[in-house]
Coordinates of C-alpha atoms in Angstrom, one line a residue:
Chain A
M1 CA -104.4 -8.2 26.2
A2 CA -100.6 -6.8 26.4
I3 CA -102.9 -3.5 27.5
K4 CA -104.7 -5.5 29.8
D5 CA -100.7 -7.3 30.7
E6 CA -99.7 -3.8 31.1
I7 CA -102.4 -3.2 33.7
V8 CA -101.7 -5.7 35.6
A9 CA -97.8 -5.0 35.5
D10 CA -98.1 -1.6 36.5
N11 CA -100.8 -2.8 39.6
P12 CA -99.0 -2.5 42.3
S13 CA -101.7 -3.7 44.8
V14 CA -101.6 -6.8 42.8
K15 CA -98.2 -7.0 42.6
P16 CA -97.6 -8.1 46.6
E17 CA -99.9 -11.7 46.0
A18 CA -98.0 -13.0 44.2
E19 CA -95.9 -13.4 47.2
P20 CA -97.8 -15.3 49.4
T21 CA -97.9 -18.7 46.9
Y22 CA -94.3 -19.7 47.8
Q23 CA -95.9 -19.7 51.5
K24 CA -97.2 -22.4 52.5
G25 CA -101.2 -22.3 51.4
G26 CA -103.8 -23.3 52.9
T27 CA -101.9 -24.6 55.9
D28 CA -101.5 -21.1 57.8
P29 CA -104.4 -19.8 58.5
S30 CA -102.5 -16.6 58.9
V31 CA -101.5 -16.5 55.5
P32 CA -104.1 -14.8 53.5
E33 CA -106.1 -17.7 50.6
S34 CA -106.3 -14.3 47.8
G35 CA -103.1 -15.0 46.1
V36 CA -103.9 -18.4 45.3
N37 CA -107.9 -17.6 45.0
P38 CA -108.4 -16.7 41.1
F39 CA -112.0 -14.6 42.1
A40 CA -110.0 -12.7 44.8
R41 CA -107.6 -11.7 42.7
L42 CA -110.0 -11.3 39.5
I43 CA -111.2 -8.2 42.0
Q44 CA -108.2 -7.3 42.5
I45 CA -107.6 -6.8 38.8
V46 CA -110.9 -5.3 38.3
T47 CA -111.7 -3.0 41.3
P48 CA -109.0 0.3 40.2
P49 CA -110.2 0.7 36.6
L50 CA -113.6 -0.5 37.9
V51 CA -112.5 2.4 40.1
T52 CA -111.2 5.1 37.7
L53 CA -114.4 4.4 35.9
V54 CA -116.5 6.0 38.9
V55 CA -114.7 8.5 39.0
V56 CA -115.3 9.9 35.9
M57 CA -118.4 9.2 35.6
M58 CA -119.1 11.5 37.8
A59 CA -117.0 13.9 36.9
W60 CA -119.3 13.6 33.6
I61 CA -122.1 13.9 35.7
F62 CA -120.9 16.7 37.4
I63 CA -119.6 18.7 34.7
S64 CA -122.7 18.5 32.5
T65 CA -125.5 19.2 34.7
I66 CA -123.9 21.7 37.2
V67 CA -120.9 23.5 35.5
A68 CA -122.0 23.7 31.4
P69 CA -125.3 21.9 31.1
D70 CA -125.1 22.5 27.4
I71 CA -122.5 18.6 27.7
P72 CA -124.5 15.2 27.5
G73 CA -124.4 13.0 30.5
P74 CA -124.1 9.4 30.5
Q75 CA -127.6 8.6 30.0
A76 CA -128.2 10.9 27.1
T77 CA -125.1 9.7 25.7
F78 CA -125.6 5.9 26.0
E79 CA -128.7 6.6 24.5
Q80 CA -126.6 7.9 21.8
A81 CA -124.9 5.8 20.9
R82 CA -126.4 3.0 20.9
E83 CA -128.3 4.6 18.0
I84 CA -125.1 5.6 16.1
L85 CA -123.7 1.8 17.0
A86 CA -127.1 -0.1 16.4
D87 CA -126.5 0.5 12.2
P88 CA -122.9 1.7 12.1
F89 CA -122.8 1.0 8.5
Y90 CA -125.7 3.1 6.7
T91 CA -125.4 5.0 3.8
Y92 CA -128.2 7.5 2.8
G93 CA -125.8 9.1 0.3
P94 CA -122.4 10.0 0.5
N95 CA -122.8 13.6 3.1
D96 CA -124.7 11.2 5.6
M97 CA -122.8 7.8 6.4
G98 CA -123.0 5.5 9.0
I99 CA -119.5 6.1 12.3
G100 CA -118.2 2.8 10.2
W101 CA -118.2 4.2 7.6
Q102 CA -116.2 7.7 8.7
V103 CA -114.1 5.0 10.1
F104 CA -113.5 3.1 7.6
Y105 CA -112.3 5.7 5.2
S106 CA -110.4 7.3 8.2
L107 CA -108.4 4.4 8.5
G108 CA -108.1 4.0 4.2
R109 CA -106.7 7.0 4.8
V110 CA -104.4 5.9 7.9
L111 CA -103.1 3.2 5.6
A112 CA -102.0 5.0 3.0
G113 CA -100.4 7.5 4.5
F114 CA -98.8 5.7 7.2
A115 CA -97.5 2.9 3.8
L116 CA -95.7 5.5 2.0
A117 CA -93.7 6.2 5.6
V118 CA -92.7 3.1 5.4
L119 CA -91.9 3.0 2.1
V120 CA -90.3 5.9 2.6
G121 CA -89.1 6.2 6.4
V122 CA -87.3 3.1 6.1
P123 CA -85.0 3.1 3.0
L124 CA -84.5 7.0 4.0
G125 CA -83.6 5.8 7.9
F126 CA -81.2 3.4 6.9
L127 CA -79.2 6.1 4.4
V128 CA -78.6 8.4 7.5
G129 CA -77.8 5.8 9.9
T130 CA -75.0 4.2 7.5
S131 CA -73.6 6.8 5.6
R132 CA -71.9 9.7 7.8
I133 CA -72.7 12.2 4.7
M134 CA -75.8 12.1 4.3
H135 CA -76.6 12.1 8.4
R136 CA -74.7 15.5 8.0
A137 CA -77.0 16.4 4.4
L138 CA -80.7 15.5 6.1
S139 CA -80.4 16.1 9.9
P140 CA -80.8 19.8 9.2
L141 CA -83.9 19.0 7.7
I142 CA -86.0 16.4 9.7
Q143 CA -84.2 18.7 12.9
I144 CA -86.8 21.2 11.6
L145 CA -89.6 19.3 9.7
K146 CA -90.5 17.2 12.9
P147 CA -91.6 19.6 15.2
V148 CA -94.4 21.2 12.7
S149 CA -97.7 20.7 13.6
P150 CA -99.6 18.9 10.7
L151 CA -101.7 20.6 10.0
A152 CA -99.5 23.6 9.0
W153 CA -98.6 20.9 6.4
L154 CA -102.5 20.7 5.5
P155 CA -102.3 24.3 2.9
I156 CA -99.0 22.8 1.1
G157 CA -100.9 19.6 0.2
L158 CA -103.3 21.3 -0.6
L159 CA -101.8 23.4 -3.4
L160 CA -99.9 20.1 -4.4
F161 CA -102.4 17.5 -4.7
E162 CA -105.7 20.3 -5.4
A163 CA -107.9 17.9 -4.2
V164 CA -108.8 16.8 -0.5
N165 CA -108.3 13.6 0.0
P166 CA -104.2 13.0 -1.2
S167 CA -103.8 16.1 0.7
A168 CA -105.1 14.6 3.4
I169 CA -102.5 11.8 2.5
F170 CA -99.3 13.7 2.6
V171 CA -100.2 15.1 6.0
I172 CA -100.2 11.8 7.8
F173 CA -97.3 11.0 5.7
I174 CA -95.0 13.8 6.3
T175 CA -95.8 13.4 10.2
S176 CA -95.6 9.7 10.8
I177 CA -92.1 9.4 8.8
W178 CA -90.0 11.1 11.3
P179 CA -90.3 8.0 14.1
I180 CA -89.6 6.1 10.8
I181 CA -86.7 7.8 10.3
L182 CA -85.2 8.5 13.5
N183 CA -85.9 4.6 14.2
T184 CA -84.1 3.0 12.0
A185 CA -81.3 5.5 11.4
T186 CA -80.6 4.6 15.7
G187 CA -81.3 1.2 14.7
V188 CA -78.5 0.7 11.8
K189 CA -76.3 3.1 14.0
A190 CA -76.6 0.2 17.0
I191 CA -75.8 -2.6 15.2
P192 CA -72.9 -4.1 16.5
G193 CA -69.4 -3.7 15.1
D194 CA -69.5 -7.6 15.0
Y195 CA -72.5 -8.1 13.2
M196 CA -71.0 -6.2 10.6
N197 CA -67.2 -8.4 11.4
V198 CA -69.1 -11.5 10.4
A199 CA -70.6 -9.9 6.9
R200 CA -67.3 -9.4 6.1
V201 CA -66.0 -12.4 7.5
L202 CA -68.1 -14.4 5.2
N203 CA -67.5 -12.1 1.9
L204 CA -71.4 -11.5 2.3
S205 CA -72.4 -8.3 -0.9
P206 CA -73.9 -5.3 0.5
M207 CA -76.8 -6.5 -1.2
E208 CA -76.4 -9.6 1.2
T209 CA -75.8 -7.5 4.2
A210 CA -77.9 -5.5 3.8
V211 CA -81.0 -8.2 3.5
K212 CA -78.9 -10.8 5.7
I213 CA -77.9 -9.1 8.5
L214 CA -78.7 -5.0 8.0
L215 CA -82.2 -5.1 8.1
P216 CA -82.8 -8.3 10.9
A217 CA -80.7 -6.5 12.6
T218 CA -82.6 -2.9 12.9
R219 CA -86.2 -4.7 12.5
P220 CA -86.7 -4.0 16.0
H221 CA -86.4 0.0 15.3
I222 CA -87.9 -0.3 12.5
L223 CA -91.5 -1.6 14.0
T224 CA -91.1 0.9 16.7
G225 CA -91.3 3.7 14.7
M226 CA -93.2 2.0 12.9
R227 CA -96.2 1.6 16.3
L228 CA -94.9 5.5 17.0
S229 CA -95.6 6.5 13.6
L230 CA -99.5 4.7 13.1
G231 CA -100.4 6.2 16.6
I232 CA -99.0 9.9 15.5
A233 CA -100.9 9.2 12.3
W234 CA -104.2 8.1 14.0
M235 CA -103.9 11.2 16.3
V236 CA -103.5 13.8 12.9
I237 CA -105.9 12.2 10.7
V238 CA -109.8 13.4 13.0
A239 CA -108.2 17.0 12.8
A240 CA -106.9 16.5 9.2
E241 CA -110.2 15.6 8.0
M242 CA -112.5 17.8 10.5
L243 CA -110.6 20.7 7.4
T244 CA -111.0 18.8 4.4
G245 CA -113.9 17.1 5.0
G246 CA -115.5 14.3 3.0
V247 CA -116.5 11.3 4.7
G248 CA -114.6 10.4 7.8
I249 CA -114.4 9.7 11.8
G250 CA -113.1 13.9 11.8
F251 CA -115.7 15.6 9.1
Y252 CA -117.8 13.2 11.5
V253 CA -116.9 15.5 14.4
W254 CA -116.8 18.8 12.9
D255 CA -120.9 17.6 10.7
E256 CA -122.1 16.5 14.5
W257 CA -120.8 20.1 15.9
N258 CA -122.3 22.1 13.2
N259 CA -125.8 20.4 14.1
L260 CA -124.9 21.2 18.2
N261 CA -125.0 17.2 18.6
V262 CA -123.0 16.9 20.7
A263 CA -123.7 13.8 22.4
S264 CA -122.3 12.1 18.8
I265 CA -118.3 14.0 19.3
I266 CA -119.1 12.3 22.7
V267 CA -119.5 8.8 21.0
A268 CA -116.7 9.4 18.5
I269 CA -114.1 9.7 20.9
L270 CA -114.7 7.0 22.5
V271 CA -115.2 5.5 18.5
I272 CA -111.9 7.7 18.0
G273 CA -110.1 5.7 21.7
V274 CA -110.8 2.1 20.5
V275 CA -109.4 2.3 17.3
G276 CA -106.6 4.0 18.4
I277 CA -106.7 0.8 21.1
V278 CA -107.0 -1.4 18.3
L279 CA -104.3 0.2 16.6
E280 CA -101.4 -0.3 18.5
A281 CA -103.1 -3.4 20.1
I282 CA -102.5 -5.3 15.7
M283 CA -98.7 -4.0 16.0
N284 CA -98.0 -4.7 19.6
L285 CA -99.0 -7.9 18.2
V286 CA -96.6 -7.5 14.9
Q287 CA -94.3 -5.9 17.1
S288 CA -93.5 -9.3 19.4
R289 CA -94.8 -11.9 16.3
F290 CA -91.4 -10.7 14.5
D291 CA -89.0 -8.9 17.4
Y292 CA -86.5 -11.0 18.2
N293 CA -85.4 -9.3 21.4
Q294 CA -89.5 -10.2 22.5
R295 CA -89.5 -13.5 22.8
Chain B
M1 CA -39.3 -22.8 2.9
T2 CA -42.2 -19.9 4.2
P3 CA -44.6 -21.4 7.0
Y4 CA -48.0 -22.4 6.4
L5 CA -49.0 -18.6 7.7
S6 CA -46.3 -16.1 7.9
I7 CA -46.3 -12.3 9.5
E8 CA -43.7 -10.1 8.1
D9 CA -43.1 -7.7 10.0
V10 CA -45.8 -6.2 10.7
G11 CA -45.8 -2.8 11.8
I12 CA -48.9 -0.4 12.5
T13 CA -48.4 3.8 13.0
F14 CA -51.6 6.0 13.3
P15 CA -50.6 9.0 12.7
T16 CA -51.0 11.7 16.0
P17 CA -50.9 15.7 15.8
D18 CA -48.0 15.2 17.5
G19 CA -46.5 13.2 15.4
P20 CA -46.7 9.2 14.3
F21 CA -47.7 7.1 16.3
V22 CA -46.4 3.4 16.8
A23 CA -48.5 1.4 18.1
L24 CA -47.0 -1.8 16.7
R25 CA -43.8 -3.0 15.4
D26 CA -41.5 -5.7 13.7
I27 CA -44.4 -8.1 13.9
R28 CA -42.0 -11.7 12.6
L29 CA -44.1 -14.8 12.9
G30 CA -44.5 -18.0 11.4
I31 CA -46.7 -20.6 11.5
E32 CA -46.8 -23.4 10.8
K33 CA -50.3 -26.2 9.2
G34 CA -51.7 -28.1 12.3
E35 CA -49.9 -25.8 14.9
F36 CA -51.7 -24.6 18.2
V37 CA -50.9 -20.7 19.2
S38 CA -52.0 -18.2 21.5
I39 CA -50.5 -14.8 21.9
I40 CA -50.2 -13.4 25.5
G41 CA -49.7 -10.4 27.0
H42 CA -51.2 -7.5 29.1
S43 CA -54.6 -5.4 27.9
G44 CA -53.6 -2.8 25.1
C45 CA -50.7 -4.5 23.9
G46 CA -52.5 -4.9 20.7
K47 CA -52.6 -8.9 20.0
S48 CA -56.3 -8.1 19.2
T49 CA -54.5 -5.9 16.4
I50 CA -52.4 -8.9 16.0
M51 CA -55.7 -10.8 15.2
N52 CA -57.3 -8.2 13.2
I53 CA -54.5 -7.9 10.6
I54 CA -54.5 -11.8 9.7
G55 CA -58.2 -11.7 10.1
G56 CA -57.9 -8.8 7.7
L57 CA -60.2 -6.6 9.6
A58 CA -57.5 -4.3 10.1
Q59 CA -54.9 -3.2 7.7
A60 CA -51.0 -3.3 9.1
S61 CA -49.4 0.1 8.2
I62 CA -45.8 -1.9 6.7
G63 CA -45.5 -5.3 6.8
G64 CA -48.3 -8.4 5.7
V65 CA -49.4 -11.9 5.8
V66 CA -48.7 -15.0 3.6
L67 CA -51.0 -17.6 4.1
D68 CA -50.8 -20.4 2.2
N69 CA -48.1 -18.8 -0.2
R70 CA -50.9 -16.0 -0.9
E71 CA -51.2 -12.5 0.6
V72 CA -54.1 -11.7 2.6
N73 CA -55.0 -8.4 3.3
E74 CA -58.8 -8.6 2.9
P75 CA -61.4 -10.3 4.9
G76 CA -62.3 -14.1 4.0
P77 CA -64.1 -16.8 5.0
D78 CA -60.1 -19.4 5.2
R79 CA -59.3 -17.0 8.2
A80 CA -63.2 -17.2 9.9
I81 CA -63.2 -15.9 13.6
V82 CA -64.3 -16.9 17.3
F83 CA -65.1 -13.5 18.5
Q84 CA -65.1 -13.2 22.4
N85 CA -68.4 -11.9 22.5
H86 CA -69.4 -15.0 20.3
S87 CA -71.3 -12.2 18.0
L88 CA -73.8 -14.7 17.0
L89 CA -77.3 -13.1 14.8
P90 CA -79.2 -12.8 17.4
W91 CA -82.5 -13.4 14.7
L92 CA -81.2 -16.9 13.2
T93 CA -81.3 -20.2 14.9
V94 CA -78.3 -21.9 16.5
Y95 CA -78.8 -23.7 13.4
K96 CA -79.1 -21.0 10.8
N97 CA -76.5 -19.0 12.7
V98 CA -74.5 -21.7 11.2
A99 CA -75.9 -22.5 8.1
I100 CA -76.1 -18.9 7.0
A101 CA -71.7 -19.9 7.2
V102 CA -72.1 -22.9 5.1
D103 CA -74.1 -21.6 2.5
K104 CA -72.3 -18.9 1.8
V105 CA -69.1 -20.8 1.6
F106 CA -70.5 -24.2 0.3
G107 CA -73.4 -22.5 -1.5
D108 CA -71.4 -23.8 -5.0
L109 CA -69.7 -27.1 -3.8
K110 CA -71.9 -28.8 -1.9
S111 CA -75.8 -30.2 -2.2
K112 CA -77.8 -28.3 -0.2
K113 CA -77.8 -31.9 1.1
E114 CA -74.8 -32.2 1.6
R115 CA -75.1 -28.4 3.7
D116 CA -77.2 -29.6 6.0
D117 CA -75.3 -32.4 7.4
W118 CA -72.5 -30.6 7.2
V119 CA -74.4 -28.2 10.0
R120 CA -75.5 -30.4 11.6
H121 CA -71.6 -31.8 11.7
N122 CA -71.0 -29.4 13.2
L123 CA -72.8 -28.8 15.6
R124 CA -72.5 -32.0 17.0
L125 CA -69.2 -31.8 16.9
V126 CA -69.8 -29.4 19.3
H127 CA -72.4 -31.0 21.6
M128 CA -74.9 -28.5 20.9
D129 CA -76.9 -30.6 18.2
H130 CA -79.6 -30.5 20.9
A131 CA -80.0 -27.2 20.4
M132 CA -80.4 -26.4 17.1
E133 CA -83.1 -24.5 17.3
K134 CA -82.7 -22.7 19.9
R135 CA -82.2 -18.5 19.8
P136 CA -78.6 -17.6 20.8
G137 CA -81.2 -15.7 23.8
E138 CA -82.3 -18.6 25.0
I139 CA -78.8 -20.4 25.7
S140 CA -76.1 -20.6 28.1
G141 CA -72.9 -17.7 27.3
G142 CA -70.3 -21.0 26.5
M143 CA -73.0 -22.5 24.6
K144 CA -73.6 -19.3 22.4
Q145 CA -69.9 -19.3 22.6
R146 CA -70.1 -23.8 21.1
V147 CA -72.2 -22.4 18.6
G148 CA -69.5 -20.2 16.8
I149 CA -66.8 -21.9 17.2
A150 CA -69.3 -24.2 15.2
R151 CA -69.9 -21.6 12.7
A152 CA -65.3 -20.7 12.3
L153 CA -65.0 -24.7 12.0
A154 CA -67.4 -25.0 9.4
M155 CA -66.2 -22.2 7.1
E156 CA -63.8 -24.8 6.8
P157 CA -61.2 -22.6 7.1
K158 CA -56.9 -22.5 7.1
V159 CA -56.8 -20.8 10.1
L160 CA -58.7 -20.9 12.8
L161 CA -58.6 -17.4 15.1
M162 CA -59.9 -17.2 18.2
D163 CA -60.0 -13.5 20.1
E164 CA -60.7 -14.8 23.3
P165 CA -63.3 -16.8 23.3
F166 CA -63.0 -17.9 26.8
G167 CA -62.9 -14.6 28.2
A168 CA -66.6 -13.7 29.5
L169 CA -66.8 -17.4 31.2
D170 CA -67.1 -18.2 34.1
A171 CA -63.8 -20.6 35.4
L172 CA -65.9 -24.4 35.1
T173 CA -67.2 -23.5 31.5
R174 CA -63.7 -22.5 30.1
A175 CA -62.8 -26.0 31.4
H176 CA -65.7 -27.3 29.2
L177 CA -65.3 -25.4 26.5
Q178 CA -61.0 -25.5 26.7
D179 CA -61.3 -29.4 26.9
S180 CA -63.9 -29.5 23.9
L181 CA -61.3 -27.0 21.7
M182 CA -58.7 -29.8 22.5
E183 CA -60.5 -32.4 21.4
I184 CA -61.1 -30.7 17.9
H185 CA -57.8 -29.2 17.5
A186 CA -56.5 -33.4 17.9
Q187 CA -59.8 -34.7 15.5
L188 CA -59.6 -31.7 12.7
G189 CA -55.8 -30.7 13.0
N190 CA -56.7 -26.9 12.7
T191 CA -54.2 -24.0 13.0
V192 CA -55.2 -22.4 15.2
I193 CA -54.0 -18.7 16.4
M194 CA -55.8 -18.2 20.1
I195 CA -55.2 -14.1 21.6
T196 CA -55.4 -14.7 25.9
H197 CA -54.5 -13.2 28.9
D198 CA -55.1 -16.6 31.0
V199 CA -51.9 -18.1 31.4
D200 CA -53.4 -21.7 32.6
E201 CA -55.5 -22.2 29.4
S202 CA -52.3 -21.1 26.8
V203 CA -49.6 -23.1 28.3
L204 CA -52.8 -26.3 28.5
L205 CA -54.0 -25.6 24.2
S206 CA -50.5 -24.6 22.6
D207 CA -48.0 -25.8 20.7
R208 CA -46.5 -22.5 21.5
I209 CA -47.2 -19.3 23.6
V210 CA -46.2 -16.1 22.0
M211 CA -45.7 -12.9 25.0
M212 CA -46.3 -9.3 23.6
T213 CA -44.3 -6.9 25.3
N214 CA -46.2 -3.5 26.5
G215 CA -47.7 -1.4 24.0
P216 CA -46.9 2.0 22.7
A217 CA -44.5 -0.2 19.8
A218 CA -45.4 -3.1 21.1
T219 CA -44.1 -5.8 19.8
I220 CA -43.1 -9.5 20.4
G221 CA -40.6 -10.0 23.4
E222 CA -41.0 -14.1 23.5
V223 CA -42.3 -16.9 21.9
M224 CA -41.8 -20.2 24.1
T225 CA -42.5 -23.7 22.6
V226 CA -44.5 -26.0 24.9
D227 CA -43.3 -29.1 24.9
L228 CA -45.9 -31.4 26.4
E229 CA -47.7 -34.6 25.2
R230 CA -50.8 -34.4 23.6
P231 CA -53.5 -35.0 24.3
R232 CA -53.4 -33.2 27.8
N233 CA -55.3 -33.4 30.8
R234 CA -55.5 -30.9 32.9
L235 CA -55.7 -32.7 36.3
E236 CA -52.7 -34.8 35.4
L237 CA -50.9 -31.6 34.3
A238 CA -51.7 -30.0 37.7
D239 CA -49.0 -31.3 39.6
N240 CA -46.7 -31.6 35.8
S241 CA -43.0 -30.0 36.5
A242 CA -43.0 -29.2 33.0
F243 CA -46.4 -27.6 32.9
N244 CA -45.1 -25.7 35.7
H245 CA -42.6 -24.4 34.5
Y246 CA -43.9 -23.7 31.0
R247 CA -46.5 -21.8 34.0
A248 CA -43.7 -20.3 35.2
E249 CA -42.0 -18.8 32.6
V250 CA -44.9 -17.5 31.1
M251 CA -45.9 -15.6 34.5
R252 CA -42.1 -14.1 34.5
F253 CA -42.6 -12.4 31.7
L254 CA -45.9 -11.3 31.9
Y255 CA -45.6 -9.3 35.8
E256 CA -41.6 -9.5 36.2
R257 CA -40.7 -8.5 32.7
Q258 CA -43.4 -6.5 31.7
R259 CA -45.9 -5.0 34.4
N260 CA -49.1 -4.7 33.5
P261 CA -48.5 -1.1 32.7
Q262 CA -52.6 -0.5 34.4
A263 CA -51.3 -2.3 37.5
A264 CA -48.0 -0.3 37.8

């Protein structure tokens, strides 16, 4: 829903149509009716993405037939997709499971790493945001570690945990924690001094201040950090699983590459994209529910 | 006998590389219970600093504040503050913004029902009982300030401190709120200290007007008693010679004797 709204908002061809409704609709024949007509409006909303789809399809056909014949075209991919998505939750042993299971296991790792990142990142963000000393102490570390490529952490994880699953979760954790720390810290710093004065006049204890003032005041920032972080986590898991193996959408892509089944890889890419959109939509929903700025 | 609220030889000095900087000096002021006192002066004269010292949000370098025979040097609900930009908590409804104060101050003294009644009573007092479930983002600036006043009143403070409470409002809304404030003051007899830079407002509302000299080393230049009968009506007072005399006196102080340093 949110995504659809965005498209409408970003689409300049739709905006002028809002104007004619202010004019006398219907009485003046020179005024186009399309602003009021829901069908015309629908066409205006649907057409631009449809054009994009056609262009992408043509480019795809062009590439698959002329540039790189090893890449399957839309037709072959669509048939593969039907086969894969017809039974997403089959299990023929540990190395052959449906794509639904692959996504399920990947999501499990993402959520585990993400949850850890929230649990550690929010308190750390509070420390960095409230204490000048902690800010000085931690900010060089954050600056150095933040831009590190996710996969550079994998060997460290493997050494630490001596197992692939915790290592993948570790990689998610260590790459998705930064936006949470930074956004929380920014949120804490952005709390107006007046809120703290209110807390002081009321003689709130440090604990009461944290629960009644600091946490709710920073909540929008924390949620933004969480949304960014979840997006990163979902991107990172695919790469991490390509290296760690096991059941998961990342390893699925790698496995199909080894089988030279490129159509399956394209299907997997689309599935990864759709799951990403769903995660984003869920976070948007959470944000609009809990962010007092958005109500 | 010492007055109800006594500001005794308060001064603020900041250490700077060029030696100590005296921001505020020799502030001596006694305020009786139920009195409405406004402090007026140009920007930068330290009038907000005085209020912060009384409120306990800032510490005086020398001197101190005695309220009801007790020295105060930290913030507390007995000196409730109405901030200029209302400072309501945006994630709480109007009702809960007042309730957070009531629950904290009267949590042990009043039952849940009594506290609920008290929140509603105070919102009724400022004519905001119709918007209790709204959030600050959904109401106008004047309404927010009403809720801010309700929150302060609900603490049953010994002194109500108001820091340019209507400064950010348009003239019509400001007049409405001034009338409401006079109503409430007449009804409850609060002791009020209000910071303002609005001459009409100070004369209309106050029993006494404290006029500040310009900084640095700002201090009280003059204290004028406004001897106008209450209840006061802004329309009747517009033609009242005594009102206009007081108004002229304050203007003379501000624009002749203490010209705005920034305008010079």
